[in-house]
Short mmCIF file of C-alpha atoms and ligand atoms in Angstrom, two decimals:
data_model
loop_
_atom_site.label_atom_id
_atom_site.label_comp_id
_atom_site.label_asym_id
_atom_site.label_seq_id
_atom_site.Cartn_x
_atom_site.Cartn_y
_atom_site.Cartn_z
CA MET O 246 116.07 99.71 20.44
CA ASN O 247 119.04 100.89 18.42
CA ASP O 248 119.72 104.58 18.36
CA ALA O 249 118.93 106.74 15.39
CA LEU O 250 121.58 107.08 12.67
CA LEU O 251 121.98 110.83 12.25
CA THR O 252 125.15 111.20 10.20
CA THR O 253 127.05 108.81 8.01
CA SER O 254 130.76 108.80 7.44
CA LEU O 255 132.26 106.26 5.09
CA GLY O 256 136.00 106.68 5.40
CA ASP O 257 137.43 108.20 2.25
CA MET O 258 134.42 107.46 0.08
CA PRO O 259 133.49 110.69 -1.69
CA LEU O 260 130.24 112.26 -0.50
CA THR O 261 128.40 113.26 -3.68
CA ALA O 262 125.44 114.97 -2.04
CA ARG O 263 124.04 115.42 1.44
CA GLY O 264 120.35 116.20 1.63
CA LYS O 265 118.29 117.03 4.68
CA VAL O 266 117.84 113.35 5.41
CA ARG O 267 119.74 111.36 2.75
CA ASP O 268 123.44 110.96 2.04
CA LEU O 269 124.80 109.98 -1.37
CA TYR O 270 128.30 108.52 -1.84
CA ALA O 271 130.27 107.63 -4.94
CA VAL O 272 131.45 104.00 -4.96
CA GLY O 273 133.44 103.58 -8.15
CA GLU O 274 131.04 103.96 -11.08
CA GLU O 275 127.96 103.56 -8.88
CA LEU O 276 126.36 105.57 -6.10
CA LEU O 277 125.42 104.51 -2.59
CA PHE O 278 122.21 106.14 -1.45
CA ILE O 279 121.79 106.05 2.35
CA ALA O 280 118.60 107.09 4.11
CA THR O 281 119.51 108.29 7.60
CA ASP O 282 117.10 108.59 10.54
CA ARG O 283 117.12 112.37 10.34
CA ILE O 284 113.69 114.01 10.30
CA SER O 285 112.77 117.49 9.18
CA ALA O 286 109.85 119.66 10.15
CA PHE O 287 109.07 123.27 9.31
CA ASP O 288 112.07 123.19 6.93
CA HIS O 289 114.62 122.27 9.62
CA VAL O 290 116.37 119.03 10.43
CA LEU O 291 115.50 118.32 14.05
CA GLY O 292 117.92 117.59 16.85
CA SER O 293 116.61 114.04 17.26
CA GLY O 294 116.26 111.24 14.73
CA ILE O 295 113.57 108.57 14.47
CA PRO O 296 115.21 105.14 14.92
CA ASP O 297 114.79 102.99 11.77
CA LYS O 298 113.13 105.77 9.78
CA GLY O 299 115.73 105.42 7.03
CA ARG O 300 115.21 101.66 6.88
CA ILE O 301 111.45 102.01 6.76
CA LEU O 302 111.57 104.57 3.93
CA THR O 303 114.21 102.65 1.96
CA GLN O 304 112.24 99.41 2.17
CA LEU O 305 109.08 101.26 1.22
CA SER O 306 110.89 102.67 -1.84
CA HIS O 307 111.94 99.12 -2.77
CA PHE O 308 108.32 97.98 -2.52
CA TRP O 309 107.20 100.75 -4.88
CA PHE O 310 110.07 100.25 -7.33
CA ASP O 311 109.00 96.59 -7.58
CA LEU O 312 105.30 97.41 -7.96
CA LEU O 313 106.15 99.96 -10.67
CA ALA O 314 108.69 97.84 -12.52
CA ASP O 315 106.43 97.32 -15.52
CA THR O 316 105.54 101.03 -15.65
CA VAL O 317 109.01 102.60 -15.43
CA PRO O 318 112.64 101.45 -15.18
CA ASN O 319 114.50 102.65 -12.08
CA HIS O 320 118.03 103.49 -10.98
CA LEU O 321 118.59 100.44 -8.76
CA LEU O 322 121.61 98.43 -9.83
CA ALA O 323 120.31 94.97 -10.71
CA LYS O 324 123.25 93.06 -9.29
CA PRO O 325 126.05 94.82 -7.44
CA SER O 326 129.43 93.25 -8.15
CA GLU O 327 131.39 91.46 -5.43
CA SER O 328 134.04 94.17 -5.59
CA LEU O 329 131.45 96.88 -5.02
CA LEU O 330 129.94 94.96 -2.08
CA ALA O 331 133.44 94.52 -0.66
CA LYS O 332 134.02 98.28 -0.77
CA ILE O 333 130.98 99.04 1.33
CA ALA O 334 131.23 96.00 3.62
CA PRO O 335 133.24 97.86 6.29
CA TYR O 336 130.35 100.29 6.72
CA ARG O 337 127.50 97.82 7.06
CA ALA O 338 126.41 99.26 10.39
CA GLN O 339 125.55 102.45 8.50
CA THR O 340 124.09 100.86 5.39
CA ASP O 341 122.24 97.65 6.34
CA GLY O 342 118.59 97.88 5.39
CA ARG O 343 118.75 101.59 4.63
CA SER O 344 120.85 101.87 1.48
CA MET O 345 120.46 101.43 -2.24
CA ILE O 346 123.23 100.90 -4.74
CA VAL O 347 122.13 102.91 -7.72
CA ARG O 348 123.35 103.66 -11.19
CA ARG O 349 124.74 107.11 -11.76
CA ALA O 350 122.16 109.05 -13.74
CA GLU O 351 122.22 112.39 -15.45
CA MET O 352 119.48 113.98 -13.38
CA PHE O 353 116.81 116.19 -14.92
CA PRO O 354 116.83 119.53 -13.03
CA VAL O 355 113.08 119.30 -12.47
CA GLU O 356 110.98 117.87 -9.67
CA CYS O 357 108.05 115.99 -11.19
CA VAL O 358 105.15 116.70 -8.86
CA VAL O 359 101.67 115.26 -9.28
CA ARG O 360 98.65 116.31 -7.26
CA GLY O 361 95.35 114.50 -6.99
CA TYR O 362 94.26 116.87 -4.21
CA ILE O 363 94.88 120.57 -3.67
CA SER O 364 97.21 121.08 -0.70
CA GLY O 365 100.52 122.60 0.38
CA SER O 366 102.17 124.96 -2.11
CA GLY O 367 99.48 124.06 -4.66
CA TRP O 368 96.80 125.38 -2.33
CA LYS O 369 98.83 128.57 -1.67
CA ASP O 370 99.26 129.19 -5.41
CA TYR O 371 95.57 128.48 -6.06
CA LEU O 372 94.50 130.97 -3.37
CA ALA O 373 96.80 133.63 -4.83
CA THR O 374 96.15 133.08 -8.55
CA GLY O 375 93.37 130.53 -9.11
CA SER O 376 95.90 128.27 -10.83
CA VAL O 377 98.87 125.99 -10.09
CA CYS O 378 101.86 125.93 -12.44
CA GLY O 379 99.75 127.69 -15.05
CA ILE O 380 96.94 125.13 -14.79
CA GLU O 381 93.71 126.98 -14.19
CA LEU O 382 91.49 125.27 -11.64
CA PRO O 383 87.76 125.67 -11.02
CA GLN O 384 86.69 128.44 -8.65
CA GLY O 385 85.55 127.59 -5.15
CA LEU O 386 87.81 124.63 -4.42
CA ARG O 387 88.27 123.90 -0.72
CA GLU O 388 91.67 123.18 0.82
CA SER O 389 92.56 119.46 0.44
CA GLU O 390 89.74 118.90 -2.08
CA ARG O 391 90.08 116.14 -4.62
CA LEU O 392 90.77 117.42 -8.14
CA ALA O 393 88.65 116.22 -11.07
CA GLU O 394 91.88 114.89 -12.65
CA PRO O 395 95.38 114.61 -11.17
CA ILE O 396 97.55 117.51 -12.35
CA PHE O 397 101.25 117.59 -13.24
CA THR O 398 102.87 120.54 -11.44
CA PRO O 399 106.65 120.61 -12.04
CA ALA O 400 109.05 122.50 -9.81
CA ALA O 401 112.56 123.79 -10.32
CA LYS O 402 115.11 122.49 -7.83
CA ILE O 403 116.51 125.20 -5.62
CA ASN O 404 119.81 124.38 -3.94
CA THR O 405 119.80 123.41 -0.27
CA GLY O 406 117.83 125.71 1.98
CA GLY O 407 115.36 127.20 -0.48
CA HIS O 408 112.02 125.67 -1.42
CA ASP O 409 111.53 124.25 -4.87
CA GLU O 410 109.77 126.75 -7.08
CA ASN O 411 106.65 125.76 -8.99
CA ILE O 412 107.12 126.30 -12.72
CA SER O 413 104.84 126.12 -15.72
CA TYR O 414 104.96 123.17 -18.09
CA GLN O 415 106.20 125.64 -20.72
CA THR O 416 109.18 126.53 -18.52
CA MET O 417 109.91 122.81 -18.09
CA VAL O 418 109.85 122.43 -21.89
CA GLU O 419 112.32 125.32 -22.20
CA THR O 420 114.57 123.72 -19.56
CA ILE O 421 114.75 120.08 -20.76
CA GLY O 422 113.08 120.06 -24.19
CA ALA O 423 109.61 119.16 -25.34
CA GLU O 424 110.18 115.44 -25.80
CA TYR O 425 111.64 114.78 -22.36
CA ALA O 426 109.05 117.05 -20.74
CA ALA O 427 106.20 115.14 -22.36
CA GLU O 428 107.65 111.77 -21.39
CA LEU O 429 108.32 112.77 -17.76
CA LYS O 430 104.78 114.14 -17.49
CA ARG O 431 103.31 110.95 -18.96
CA LEU O 432 105.36 108.74 -16.64
CA THR O 433 104.57 110.86 -13.57
CA LEU O 434 100.82 110.64 -14.18
CA ALA O 435 100.99 106.91 -14.95
CA ILE O 436 103.00 106.18 -11.78
CA TYR O 437 100.63 108.28 -9.70
CA ALA O 438 97.58 106.48 -11.08
CA LYS O 439 99.04 103.10 -10.17
CA ALA O 440 100.33 104.16 -6.75
CA ALA O 441 97.17 106.05 -5.76
CA ALA O 442 95.05 103.02 -6.67
CA HIS O 443 97.25 100.77 -4.53
CA ALA O 444 97.16 103.24 -1.63
CA ALA O 445 93.36 103.54 -1.91
CA SER O 446 93.03 99.75 -1.65
CA LYS O 447 94.84 100.06 1.72
CA GLY O 448 92.67 102.88 3.04
CA LEU O 449 95.14 105.64 2.23
CA ILE O 450 94.79 108.71 0.05
CA LEU O 451 97.94 109.57 -1.89
CA ALA O 452 97.25 113.30 -2.06
CA ASP O 453 100.41 114.24 -3.95
CA THR O 454 103.96 113.07 -4.52
CA LYS O 455 107.11 114.01 -6.34
CA PHE O 456 109.53 112.08 -8.49
CA GLU O 457 113.02 112.65 -9.78
CA PHE O 458 114.09 111.18 -13.09
CA GLY O 459 117.45 110.83 -14.76
CA LEU O 460 119.07 109.37 -17.85
CA VAL O 461 121.13 106.18 -17.73
CA GLU O 462 122.64 105.20 -21.06
CA GLY O 463 120.19 107.56 -22.73
CA LYS O 464 117.12 105.94 -21.13
CA ILE O 465 114.79 107.63 -18.65
CA VAL O 466 114.87 106.03 -15.19
CA LEU O 467 112.98 106.78 -11.98
CA ALA O 468 115.58 107.80 -9.38
CA ASP O 469 115.79 108.96 -5.76
CA GLU O 470 113.47 107.46 -3.16
CA VAL O 471 109.88 106.98 -4.27
CA LEU O 472 106.46 107.34 -2.70
CA THR O 473 107.76 107.65 0.85
CA PRO O 474 106.07 109.86 3.43
CA ASP O 475 109.03 112.25 2.99
CA SER O 476 108.24 112.75 -0.71
CA SER O 477 104.46 112.32 -0.58
CA ARG O 478 101.34 113.30 1.32
CA TYR O 479 99.45 110.27 2.58
CA TRP O 480 96.15 110.80 4.38
CA PRO O 481 94.00 108.17 6.08
CA ALA O 482 90.89 107.91 3.88
CA ALA O 483 88.69 107.27 6.93
CA SER O 484 89.29 110.73 8.43
CA TYR O 485 89.56 112.72 5.19
CA ALA O 486 87.72 116.03 5.58
CA PRO O 487 88.25 118.69 2.90
CA GLY O 488 87.88 122.32 3.94
CA GLY O 489 91.18 122.62 5.79
CA PRO O 490 94.64 121.08 6.04
CA GLN O 491 94.70 117.33 6.75
CA PRO O 492 96.81 116.04 9.64
CA SER O 493 100.15 114.65 8.50
CA PHE O 494 100.10 110.85 8.58
CA ASP O 495 103.65 110.62 9.89
CA LYS O 496 104.78 113.96 11.31
CA GLN O 497 101.74 115.22 13.18
CA TYR O 498 103.08 114.37 16.66
CA VAL O 499 106.30 116.16 15.76
CA ARG O 500 104.51 119.26 14.48
CA ASP O 501 102.16 119.33 17.44
CA TYR O 502 105.10 119.09 19.84
CA LEU O 503 107.04 121.85 18.08
CA GLU O 504 103.96 124.10 18.16
CA SER O 505 103.39 123.30 21.84
CA ILE O 506 106.84 124.56 22.81
CA HIS O 507 106.45 127.69 20.65
CA TRP O 508 109.74 127.04 18.83
CA ASN O 509 110.50 130.12 16.71
CA LYS O 510 111.37 127.90 13.72
CA GLN O 511 114.91 129.26 13.60
CA ALA O 512 118.03 127.09 13.96
CA PRO O 513 118.94 125.24 16.05
CA ALA O 514 115.93 122.96 15.82
CA PRO O 515 115.02 121.32 19.11
CA ALA O 516 115.35 117.67 20.06
CA LEU O 517 112.19 115.63 20.58
CA PRO O 518 110.94 113.93 23.76
CA ASP O 519 111.19 110.12 23.75
CA ALA O 520 107.41 109.74 23.62
CA VAL O 521 107.18 111.85 20.44
CA ILE O 522 110.03 109.87 18.88
CA GLU O 523 108.41 106.55 19.72
CA ARG O 524 104.92 107.53 18.51
CA THR O 525 106.36 108.93 15.29
CA ARG O 526 108.40 105.78 14.69
CA GLU O 527 105.18 103.80 15.11
CA LYS O 528 103.48 106.00 12.46
CA TYR O 529 106.23 105.30 9.91
CA LEU O 530 105.91 101.58 10.66
CA GLU O 531 102.13 101.81 10.35
CA ALA O 532 102.48 103.41 6.90
CA PHE O 533 104.95 100.68 5.90
CA ARG O 534 102.68 97.88 7.10
CA LEU O 535 99.58 99.34 5.47
CA ILE O 536 101.23 99.93 2.11
CA THR O 537 103.35 96.77 1.85
CA GLY O 538 101.18 94.34 3.79
CA ARG O 539 104.33 93.19 5.59
CA ALA O 540 104.64 92.89 9.36
CA GLY O 541 107.85 94.90 9.65
CA ILE O 542 111.17 95.91 8.18
CA ASP O 543 114.37 93.91 7.72
CA VAL O 544 117.11 95.17 9.95
CA SER O 545 120.01 93.76 7.98
CA GLY O 546 120.85 93.46 4.30
CA GLY O 547 119.46 95.56 1.50
C1 LIG Y 152 121.14 112.27 -7.31
N1 LIG Y 152 120.12 113.43 -5.77
C2 LIG Y 152 119.22 113.85 -4.71
C3 LIG Y 152 120.49 114.63 -2.71
C4 LIG Y 152 120.64 112.11 -1.70
C5 LIG Y 152 120.00 112.33 -2.90
N2 LIG Y 152 120.98 107.82 -9.50
C6 LIG Y 152 121.48 109.09 -9.35
N3 LIG Y 152 122.49 109.49 -10.13
C7 LIG Y 152 122.99 110.71 -9.99
N4 LIG Y 152 122.56 111.58 -9.10
C8 LIG Y 152 121.55 111.26 -8.26
C9 LIG Y 152 120.97 109.98 -8.36
C10 LIG Y 152 119.89 109.56 -7.53
N5 LIG Y 152 119.01 109.26 -6.84
C11 LIG Y 152 120.09 112.29 -6.44
N6 LIG Y 152 121.15 114.16 -6.14
C12 LIG Y 152 121.79 113.48 -7.11
C13 LIG Y 152 119.93 113.60 -3.41
C14 LIG Y 152 121.13 114.40 -1.51
C15 LIG Y 152 121.21 113.13 -0.99
F1 LIG Y 152 120.75 110.87 -1.21
#
Protein backbone atom coordinates (compact mmCIF):
# COMPACT_ATOMS: atom_id res chain seq x y z
CA MET A 1 0.00 0.00 0.00
CA ASN A 2 1.15 3.53 -0.71
CA ASP A 3 1.93 5.72 2.24
CA ALA A 4 -0.36 8.45 3.40
CA LEU A 5 0.05 11.90 1.84
CA LEU A 6 0.39 14.22 4.82
CA THR A 7 1.63 17.48 3.32
CA THR A 8 1.56 18.85 -0.17
CA SER A 9 4.11 21.16 -1.69
CA LEU A 10 3.63 22.36 -5.23
CA GLY A 11 6.78 24.28 -6.08
CA ASP A 12 6.06 27.97 -6.34
CA MET A 13 2.30 27.61 -6.65
CA PRO A 14 0.72 29.95 -4.10
CA LEU A 15 -0.95 28.19 -1.18
CA THR A 16 -4.29 29.98 -0.73
CA ALA A 17 -5.45 28.12 2.36
CA ARG A 18 -4.35 25.16 4.43
CA GLY A 19 -7.06 23.50 6.48
CA LYS A 20 -6.72 20.68 8.97
CA VAL A 21 -6.89 18.16 6.17
CA ARG A 22 -7.21 20.05 2.85
CA ASP A 23 -4.79 22.26 0.96
CA LEU A 24 -5.92 24.90 -1.53
CA TYR A 25 -3.59 26.33 -4.20
CA ALA A 26 -4.04 29.11 -6.73
CA VAL A 27 -3.41 27.97 -10.32
CA GLY A 28 -3.87 31.05 -12.47
CA GLU A 29 -7.53 32.07 -12.28
CA GLU A 30 -8.60 28.74 -10.79
CA LEU A 31 -7.97 26.91 -7.53
CA LEU A 32 -6.60 23.44 -6.93
CA PHE A 33 -8.28 21.76 -3.99
CA ILE A 34 -6.27 18.82 -2.63
CA ALA A 35 -7.58 16.43 0.00
CA THR A 36 -4.62 15.01 1.91
CA ASP A 37 -4.65 11.84 4.01
CA ARG A 38 -4.48 13.82 7.24
CA ILE A 39 -7.05 12.88 9.87
CA SER A 40 -8.20 14.89 12.85
CA ALA A 41 -9.71 13.75 16.10
CA PHE A 42 -10.56 15.69 19.24
CA ASP A 43 -9.70 18.87 17.30
CA HIS A 44 -6.12 17.84 16.51
CA VAL A 45 -4.49 16.59 13.34
CA LEU A 46 -2.98 13.24 14.26
CA GLY A 47 0.59 12.15 13.71
CA SER A 48 -0.45 9.47 11.21
CA GLY A 49 -2.51 9.72 8.05
CA ILE A 50 -4.97 7.23 6.58
CA PRO A 51 -3.68 6.10 3.16
CA ASP A 52 -6.12 7.07 0.37
CA LYS A 53 -8.45 8.97 2.71
CA GLY A 54 -8.14 12.09 0.55
CA ARG A 55 -8.93 10.10 -2.59
CA ILE A 56 -11.92 8.43 -1.00
CA LEU A 57 -13.38 11.73 0.23
CA THR A 58 -12.69 13.55 -3.04
CA GLN A 59 -14.34 10.82 -5.10
CA LEU A 60 -17.26 10.76 -2.68
CA SER A 61 -17.63 14.54 -3.14
CA HIS A 62 -17.66 14.02 -6.91
CA PHE A 63 -20.42 11.43 -6.54
CA TRP A 64 -22.55 13.86 -4.53
CA PHE A 65 -21.86 16.84 -6.82
CA ASP A 66 -23.14 14.69 -9.71
CA LEU A 67 -26.20 13.46 -7.81
CA LEU A 68 -27.02 17.04 -6.80
CA ALA A 69 -26.34 18.63 -10.18
CA ASP A 70 -30.00 19.34 -10.85
CA THR A 71 -30.49 20.77 -7.35
CA VAL A 72 -27.53 23.16 -7.13
CA PRO A 73 -24.63 24.30 -9.34
CA ASN A 74 -21.16 23.64 -7.90
CA HIS A 75 -17.66 25.09 -8.04
CA LEU A 76 -16.08 22.32 -10.15
CA LEU A 77 -14.54 23.65 -13.34
CA ALA A 78 -16.37 21.94 -16.19
CA LYS A 79 -13.34 21.52 -18.41
CA PRO A 80 -9.87 22.50 -17.24
CA SER A 81 -7.79 23.98 -20.05
CA GLU A 82 -4.70 22.20 -21.39
CA SER A 83 -2.53 24.99 -20.02
CA LEU A 84 -3.99 24.56 -16.54
CA LEU A 85 -3.49 20.78 -16.69
CA ALA A 86 0.09 21.35 -17.83
CA LYS A 87 0.76 23.56 -14.80
CA ILE A 88 -0.26 20.87 -12.34
CA ALA A 89 1.13 17.91 -14.31
CA PRO A 90 4.50 17.95 -12.49
CA TYR A 91 2.69 17.34 -9.21
CA ARG A 92 0.48 14.44 -10.24
CA ALA A 93 1.81 12.21 -7.46
CA GLN A 94 0.21 14.65 -5.02
CA THR A 95 -2.98 15.34 -6.94
CA ASP A 96 -4.08 12.16 -8.77
CA GLY A 97 -7.51 11.06 -7.59
CA ARG A 98 -7.56 13.48 -4.67
CA SER A 99 -7.85 16.93 -6.24
CA MET A 100 -10.50 19.15 -7.74
CA ILE A 101 -9.93 22.08 -10.03
CA VAL A 102 -12.48 24.60 -8.90
CA ARG A 103 -13.62 28.05 -9.86
CA ARG A 104 -12.63 30.83 -7.53
CA ALA A 105 -15.72 31.85 -5.60
CA GLU A 106 -16.47 34.71 -3.29
CA MET A 107 -17.21 32.61 -0.23
CA PHE A 108 -20.08 33.39 2.13
CA PRO A 109 -18.64 33.68 5.67
CA VAL A 110 -21.24 31.25 6.99
CA GLU A 111 -21.25 27.49 7.43
CA CYS A 112 -24.63 26.15 6.31
CA VAL A 113 -25.39 23.35 8.75
CA VAL A 114 -28.48 21.16 8.59
CA ARG A 115 -29.51 18.69 11.26
CA GLY A 116 -32.05 15.92 10.94
CA TYR A 117 -31.00 14.54 14.33
CA ILE A 118 -29.90 16.27 17.52
CA SER A 119 -26.20 15.61 18.14
CA GLY A 120 -22.82 17.28 18.66
CA SER A 121 -22.90 21.04 19.29
CA GLY A 122 -26.65 21.02 18.60
CA TRP A 123 -27.20 18.63 21.49
CA LYS A 124 -24.97 20.76 23.77
CA ASP A 125 -26.89 23.93 22.90
CA TYR A 126 -30.23 22.15 23.36
CA LEU A 127 -29.21 20.89 26.82
CA ALA A 128 -28.11 24.40 27.84
CA THR A 129 -30.97 26.43 26.32
CA GLY A 130 -33.68 24.17 24.89
CA SER A 131 -32.95 25.59 21.45
CA VAL A 132 -30.34 25.49 18.66
CA CYS A 133 -29.47 28.66 16.75
CA GLY A 134 -32.60 30.28 18.15
CA ILE A 135 -34.83 27.41 17.00
CA GLU A 136 -36.84 26.22 19.96
CA LEU A 137 -37.12 22.45 20.12
CA PRO A 138 -39.63 20.28 22.01
CA GLN A 139 -38.78 19.40 25.60
CA GLY A 140 -37.57 15.92 26.45
CA LEU A 141 -35.58 15.13 23.31
CA ARG A 142 -32.98 12.39 23.77
CA GLU A 143 -29.42 12.70 22.46
CA SER A 144 -29.25 11.63 18.77
CA GLU A 145 -33.05 11.68 18.43
CA ARG A 146 -34.57 12.32 15.04
CA LEU A 147 -36.13 15.79 14.72
CA ALA A 148 -39.68 16.20 13.43
CA GLU A 149 -38.24 18.33 10.59
CA PRO A 150 -34.61 18.95 9.61
CA ILE A 151 -33.43 22.31 10.97
CA PHE A 152 -31.08 24.87 9.43
CA THR A 153 -28.47 25.86 12.03
CA PRO A 154 -25.89 28.27 10.55
CA ALA A 155 -22.49 28.84 12.10
CA ALA A 156 -19.96 31.64 11.81
CA LYS A 157 -16.53 30.55 10.62
CA ILE A 158 -13.86 31.02 13.23
CA ASN A 159 -10.30 31.13 11.92
CA THR A 160 -8.11 28.05 12.32
CA GLY A 161 -8.08 26.56 15.78
CA GLY A 162 -11.42 27.75 17.12
CA HIS A 163 -14.73 25.96 16.66
CA ASP A 164 -17.35 27.47 14.43
CA GLU A 165 -19.90 29.33 16.48
CA ASN A 166 -23.61 28.60 16.08
CA ILE A 167 -25.50 31.75 15.12
CA SER A 168 -29.16 32.61 14.74
CA TYR A 169 -30.76 32.92 11.34
CA GLN A 170 -31.24 36.62 12.16
CA THR A 171 -27.47 37.02 12.62
CA MET A 172 -26.93 35.29 9.26
CA VAL A 173 -29.36 37.76 7.67
CA GLU A 174 -27.40 40.66 9.21
CA THR A 175 -24.13 39.17 7.91
CA ILE A 176 -25.01 38.35 4.26
CA GLY A 177 -28.44 39.90 3.68
CA ALA A 178 -31.93 38.50 3.73
CA GLU A 179 -32.06 37.32 0.14
CA TYR A 180 -28.84 35.31 0.20
CA ALA A 181 -29.69 33.94 3.65
CA ALA A 182 -33.06 32.69 2.45
CA GLU A 183 -31.59 31.12 -0.67
CA LEU A 184 -28.73 29.38 1.18
CA LYS A 185 -31.22 28.03 3.73
CA ARG A 186 -33.53 26.77 0.97
CA LEU A 187 -30.65 25.11 -0.90
CA THR A 188 -29.21 23.56 2.27
CA LEU A 189 -32.54 21.96 3.21
CA ALA A 190 -33.16 20.78 -0.37
CA ILE A 191 -29.69 19.22 -0.65
CA TYR A 192 -30.08 17.54 2.73
CA ALA A 193 -33.46 16.08 1.78
CA LYS A 194 -32.02 14.55 -1.38
CA ALA A 195 -28.81 13.31 0.25
CA ALA A 196 -30.52 11.90 3.34
CA ALA A 197 -32.97 9.98 1.15
CA HIS A 198 -30.10 8.51 -0.86
CA ALA A 199 -28.19 7.61 2.30
CA ALA A 200 -31.30 6.00 3.81
CA SER A 201 -31.68 3.81 0.72
CA LYS A 202 -28.16 2.50 1.48
CA GLY A 203 -28.82 1.82 5.16
CA LEU A 204 -27.18 5.00 6.41
CA ILE A 205 -28.57 7.84 8.47
CA LEU A 206 -27.25 11.26 7.46
CA ALA A 207 -27.61 12.83 10.89
CA ASP A 208 -26.24 16.24 9.95
CA THR A 209 -23.91 17.91 7.48
CA LYS A 210 -22.50 21.28 6.57
CA PHE A 211 -22.10 23.11 3.30
CA GLU A 212 -20.13 26.09 2.13
CA PHE A 213 -21.45 28.26 -0.66
CA GLY A 214 -19.89 31.01 -2.72
CA LEU A 215 -20.66 33.32 -5.61
CA VAL A 216 -19.22 32.75 -9.08
CA GLU A 217 -20.17 35.42 -11.60
CA GLY A 218 -22.94 36.48 -9.24
CA LYS A 219 -24.48 32.98 -9.03
CA ILE A 220 -24.62 30.85 -5.88
CA VAL A 221 -22.54 27.67 -6.13
CA LEU A 222 -21.97 24.79 -3.73
CA ALA A 223 -18.25 24.78 -2.88
CA ASP A 224 -15.75 22.88 -0.72
CA GLU A 225 -16.07 19.12 -0.32
CA VAL A 226 -19.60 17.83 0.16
CA LEU A 227 -21.27 15.13 2.21
CA THR A 228 -18.03 13.44 3.22
CA PRO A 229 -17.58 11.81 6.63
CA ASP A 230 -15.36 14.80 7.51
CA SER A 231 -18.23 17.25 6.97
CA SER A 232 -21.14 15.02 7.99
CA ARG A 233 -22.31 12.54 10.58
CA TYR A 234 -23.25 9.21 9.04
CA TRP A 235 -24.67 6.49 11.28
CA PRO A 236 -25.49 2.91 10.33
CA ALA A 237 -29.30 2.74 10.46
CA ALA A 238 -29.17 -0.86 11.72
CA SER A 239 -27.52 0.06 15.02
CA TYR A 240 -29.16 3.46 15.57
CA ALA A 241 -30.10 3.84 19.23
CA PRO A 242 -31.15 7.30 20.46
CA GLY A 243 -30.52 8.13 24.10
CA GLY A 244 -26.76 8.66 23.82
CA PRO A 245 -24.03 9.51 21.34
CA GLN A 246 -23.82 7.23 18.29
CA PRO A 247 -20.49 5.65 17.40
CA SER A 248 -18.70 7.50 14.62
CA PHE A 249 -18.97 5.58 11.35
CA ASP A 250 -15.41 6.36 10.33
CA LYS A 251 -13.39 7.55 13.33
CA GLN A 252 -14.51 5.28 16.14
CA TYR A 253 -11.37 3.09 16.10
CA VAL A 254 -9.27 6.26 16.21
CA ARG A 255 -11.23 7.74 19.11
CA ASP A 256 -11.22 4.47 21.01
CA TYR A 257 -7.45 4.16 20.58
CA LEU A 258 -6.82 7.75 21.69
CA GLU A 259 -9.00 7.19 24.77
CA SER A 260 -7.23 3.91 25.52
CA ILE A 261 -3.83 5.61 25.73
CA HIS A 262 -5.24 8.45 27.86
CA TRP A 263 -3.85 11.12 25.52
CA ASN A 264 -4.34 14.50 27.22
CA LYS A 265 -5.68 15.99 23.96
CA GLN A 266 -2.88 18.55 23.85
CA ALA A 267 -0.39 18.85 20.98
CA PRO A 268 1.48 16.95 19.74
CA ALA A 269 -1.19 14.45 18.75
CA PRO A 270 0.01 10.86 18.75
CA ALA A 271 0.58 8.59 15.78
CA LEU A 272 -1.73 5.61 15.29
CA PRO A 273 -0.86 1.90 15.33
CA ASP A 274 -0.96 0.19 11.92
CA ALA A 275 -4.02 -1.85 12.89
CA VAL A 276 -6.01 1.30 13.72
CA ILE A 277 -4.91 2.92 10.46
CA GLU A 278 -5.91 -0.12 8.43
CA ARG A 279 -9.31 -0.58 10.11
CA THR A 280 -10.07 3.12 9.73
CA ARG A 281 -9.09 3.07 6.05
CA GLU A 282 -11.50 0.16 5.62
CA LYS A 283 -14.30 2.22 7.24
CA TYR A 284 -13.79 5.10 4.79
CA LEU A 285 -13.86 2.60 1.92
CA GLU A 286 -16.98 0.99 3.35
CA ALA A 287 -18.72 4.38 3.45
CA PHE A 288 -17.63 5.05 -0.14
CA ARG A 289 -18.87 1.67 -1.37
CA LEU A 290 -22.19 1.94 0.44
CA ILE A 291 -22.94 5.45 -0.76
CA THR A 292 -21.69 5.19 -4.35
CA GLY A 293 -22.36 1.53 -5.05
CA ARG A 294 -18.87 1.32 -6.56
CA ALA A 295 -16.32 -1.34 -5.65
CA GLY A 296 -13.49 1.08 -4.94
CA ILE A 297 -11.72 4.32 -5.74
CA ASP A 298 -9.67 5.32 -8.77
CA VAL A 299 -6.04 5.77 -7.88
CA SER A 300 -5.11 7.97 -10.81
CA GLY A 301 -6.75 10.86 -12.62
CA GLY A 302 -9.41 13.14 -11.24
C1 LIG B 1 -12.28 28.34 -0.25
N1 LIG B 1 -12.03 27.28 1.64
C2 LIG B 1 -12.05 26.27 2.69
C3 LIG B 1 -9.76 25.89 3.60
C4 LIG B 1 -9.20 24.03 1.69
C5 LIG B 1 -10.43 24.65 1.70
N2 LIG B 1 -14.11 27.65 -4.82
C6 LIG B 1 -13.53 28.41 -3.84
N3 LIG B 1 -13.19 29.68 -4.11
C7 LIG B 1 -12.62 30.43 -3.17
N4 LIG B 1 -12.34 29.99 -1.96
C8 LIG B 1 -12.63 28.73 -1.60
C9 LIG B 1 -13.24 27.88 -2.55
C10 LIG B 1 -13.60 26.53 -2.24
N5 LIG B 1 -13.88 25.44 -1.96
C11 LIG B 1 -12.56 27.18 0.43
N6 LIG B 1 -11.40 28.42 1.79
C12 LIG B 1 -11.56 29.11 0.64
C13 LIG B 1 -10.71 25.60 2.66
C14 LIG B 1 -8.53 25.25 3.57
C15 LIG B 1 -8.24 24.31 2.62
F1 LIG B 1 -8.91 23.13 0.73
